Amino acid sequence: MANKKIYYGTGKRKTSVAKVKLIPGTGKITVNGKDVNEYLPYETLVMDLTQPLDITKTREIFDVVVEVKGGGFSGQTGAIRLGITKALLDYDSITDADSENSFRKLLKPEGFITRDARIKERKKPGLKKARRAPQFSKR
């Protein structure tokens, strides 16, 4: 185990935070101690979080171990995807970013490197929600 390097990445989306570890292995994905298909209820979410691995053709090279907290399934999936992307960039850090086969060149046009900053807007005083005012009554 001395030569097996572990690559780390942290991803955030909405209120979810995911800590991702890429360990050289066979392509097994574990989320909070469960298999990814057992943890996430929809196949589309699983496909969504494996996209960075598929694009870089590293799905069979790494085992992915994820610890995720907060939010719902969609936010957690986005956080895991960003975490996997950051860990892949850590793995590929020896490759020059300008070279044609760098992971950054593959992942950037797909929009995986960008953190999706959309979070819930805070509630304002005198309103029911962030922007929803109480119903107006003329009489």
Tab-separated table of C-alpha atoms in Angstrom:
chain	number	residue	atom	x	y	z
A	1	MET	CA	0.000	0.000	0.000
A	2	ALA	CA	3.084	2.219	0.156
A	3	ASN	CA	2.934	3.275	-3.514
A	4	LYS	CA	-0.861	3.794	-3.655
A	5	LYS	CA	-1.430	7.544	-3.475
A	6	ILE	CA	-4.841	8.849	-2.427
A	7	TYR	CA	-6.214	11.946	-4.164
A	8	TYR	CA	-8.628	14.275	-2.352
A	9	GLY	CA	-11.277	16.733	-3.474
A	10	THR	CA	-13.996	18.726	-1.717
A	11	GLY	CA	-17.165	19.688	-3.529
A	12	LYS	CA	-20.029	21.952	-2.491
A	13	ARG	CA	-23.489	22.496	-3.978
A	14	LYS	CA	-26.489	24.243	-2.357
A	15	THR	CA	-26.164	23.131	1.289
A	16	SER	CA	-24.292	19.872	0.584
A	17	VAL	CA	-20.604	19.277	1.232
A	18	ALA	CA	-18.817	16.194	-0.142
A	19	LYS	CA	-15.341	14.958	0.807
A	20	VAL	CA	-14.071	12.702	-1.976
A	21	LYS	CA	-11.126	10.270	-1.962
A	22	LEU	CA	-9.840	8.656	-5.163
A	23	ILE	CA	-7.982	5.453	-4.339
A	24	PRO	CA	-6.343	3.325	-7.062
A	25	GLY	CA	-8.659	0.340	-7.492
A	26	THR	CA	-11.348	-1.230	-9.659
A	27	GLY	CA	-14.041	1.459	-10.057
A	28	LYS	CA	-16.171	0.871	-6.953
A	29	ILE	CA	-18.048	3.968	-5.714
A	30	THR	CA	-19.023	4.190	-2.037
A	31	VAL	CA	-21.110	7.036	-0.580
A	32	ASN	CA	-21.400	7.300	3.234
A	33	GLY	CA	-20.450	3.623	3.593
A	34	LYS	CA	-23.057	2.365	1.079
A	35	ASP	CA	-22.793	1.435	-2.583
A	36	VAL	CA	-23.691	4.429	-4.805
A	37	ASN	CA	-26.673	2.608	-6.387
A	38	GLU	CA	-27.999	1.808	-2.919
A	39	TYR	CA	-27.494	5.375	-1.604
A	40	LEU	CA	-28.911	7.377	-4.522
A	41	PRO	CA	-32.516	6.556	-5.527
A	42	TYR	CA	-32.272	7.441	-9.251
A	43	GLU	CA	-29.989	6.051	-11.945
A	44	THR	CA	-29.733	9.520	-13.553
A	45	LEU	CA	-28.091	10.887	-10.390
A	46	VAL	CA	-25.509	8.080	-10.485
A	47	MET	CA	-24.824	8.831	-14.166
A	48	ASP	CA	-24.484	12.536	-13.306
A	49	LEU	CA	-21.839	12.031	-10.619
A	50	THR	CA	-19.772	9.589	-12.725
A	51	GLN	CA	-19.512	11.956	-15.722
A	52	PRO	CA	-16.044	13.339	-14.801
A	53	LEU	CA	-14.708	9.773	-14.512
A	54	ASP	CA	-16.255	8.790	-17.862
A	55	ILE	CA	-14.910	11.842	-19.717
A	56	THR	CA	-11.379	11.310	-18.406
A	57	LYS	CA	-11.645	7.498	-18.903
A	58	THR	CA	-10.608	6.819	-15.291
A	59	ARG	CA	-13.748	4.999	-14.094
A	60	GLU	CA	-12.031	1.585	-13.873
A	61	ILE	CA	-8.791	3.013	-12.451
A	62	PHE	CA	-10.065	4.481	-9.166
A	63	ASP	CA	-12.268	3.458	-6.264
A	64	VAL	CA	-14.231	6.505	-5.108
A	65	VAL	CA	-14.972	6.906	-1.398
A	66	VAL	CA	-17.308	9.790	-0.537
A	67	GLU	CA	-18.490	11.318	2.718
A	68	VAL	CA	-21.366	13.734	2.043
A	69	LYS	CA	-23.508	15.834	4.402
A	70	GLY	CA	-26.418	18.241	4.049
A	71	GLY	CA	-28.999	18.960	1.377
A	72	GLY	CA	-30.967	16.532	-0.751
A	73	PHE	CA	-30.000	13.967	-3.347
A	74	SER	CA	-29.606	16.450	-6.198
A	75	GLY	CA	-27.381	18.824	-4.219
A	76	GLN	CA	-25.340	15.942	-2.865
A	77	THR	CA	-24.850	14.566	-6.387
A	78	GLY	CA	-23.592	17.970	-7.590
A	79	ALA	CA	-21.240	18.221	-4.609
A	80	ILE	CA	-19.862	14.717	-5.229
A	81	ARG	CA	-19.333	15.478	-8.934
A	82	LEU	CA	-17.358	18.637	-8.111
A	83	GLY	CA	-15.344	16.732	-5.486
A	84	ILE	CA	-14.492	13.981	-7.990
A	85	THR	CA	-13.460	16.645	-10.527
A	86	LYS	CA	-11.154	18.357	-8.015
A	87	ALA	CA	-9.606	15.027	-7.020
A	88	LEU	CA	-9.015	14.163	-10.704
A	89	LEU	CA	-7.318	17.544	-11.200
A	90	ASP	CA	-5.123	16.738	-8.166
A	91	TYR	CA	-4.231	13.389	-9.781
A	92	ASP	CA	-3.460	15.091	-13.107
A	93	SER	CA	-1.488	17.973	-11.552
A	94	ILE	CA	1.786	16.676	-13.038
A	95	THR	CA	0.415	17.178	-16.577
A	96	ASP	CA	0.790	20.683	-18.008
A	97	ALA	CA	-2.626	22.445	-18.066
A	98	ASP	CA	-2.006	23.637	-21.644
A	99	SER	CA	-1.295	20.159	-23.018
A	100	GLU	CA	-3.971	18.599	-25.236
A	101	ASN	CA	-4.588	15.548	-23.022
A	102	SER	CA	-4.799	17.321	-19.644
A	103	PHE	CA	-7.899	16.584	-17.566
A	104	ARG	CA	-8.524	20.307	-17.172
A	105	LYS	CA	-8.854	20.705	-20.973
A	106	LEU	CA	-11.415	17.848	-20.992
A	107	LEU	CA	-13.462	18.917	-17.932
A	108	LYS	CA	-13.542	22.718	-18.340
A	109	PRO	CA	-15.754	22.854	-21.494
A	110	GLU	CA	-18.233	20.466	-19.826
A	111	GLY	CA	-18.604	22.919	-16.907
A	112	PHE	CA	-17.494	20.490	-14.179
A	113	ILE	CA	-14.747	22.691	-12.732
A	114	THR	CA	-17.120	25.579	-12.006
A	115	ARG	CA	-18.773	25.612	-8.585
A	116	ASP	CA	-22.539	26.148	-8.958
A	117	ALA	CA	-23.062	29.095	-6.586
A	118	ARG	CA	-26.869	29.017	-6.536
A	119	ILE	CA	-28.014	28.740	-2.928
A	120	LYS	CA	-31.282	29.590	-1.207
A	121	GLU	CA	-31.847	33.314	-0.725
A	122	ARG	CA	-32.361	34.450	2.869
A	123	LYS	CA	-35.785	35.397	4.209
A	124	LYS	CA	-36.356	39.149	4.636
A	125	PRO	CA	-38.312	40.740	7.505
A	126	GLY	CA	-41.942	41.542	6.747
A	127	LEU	CA	-42.086	38.945	3.959
A	128	LYS	CA	-43.255	35.345	4.042
A	129	LYS	CA	-40.229	34.005	2.137
A	130	ALA	CA	-37.237	35.653	0.430
A	131	ARG	CA	-39.434	37.676	-1.951
A	132	ARG	CA	-43.027	36.533	-1.314
A	133	ALA	CA	-44.955	39.364	0.321
A	134	PRO	CA	-48.094	38.817	2.412
A	135	GLN	CA	-51.309	38.888	0.370
A	136	PHE	CA	-52.586	42.427	-0.150
A	137	SER	CA	-56.109	43.151	1.051
A	138	LYS	CA	-57.821	46.339	-0.116
A	139	ARG	CA	-60.486	46.170	2.634
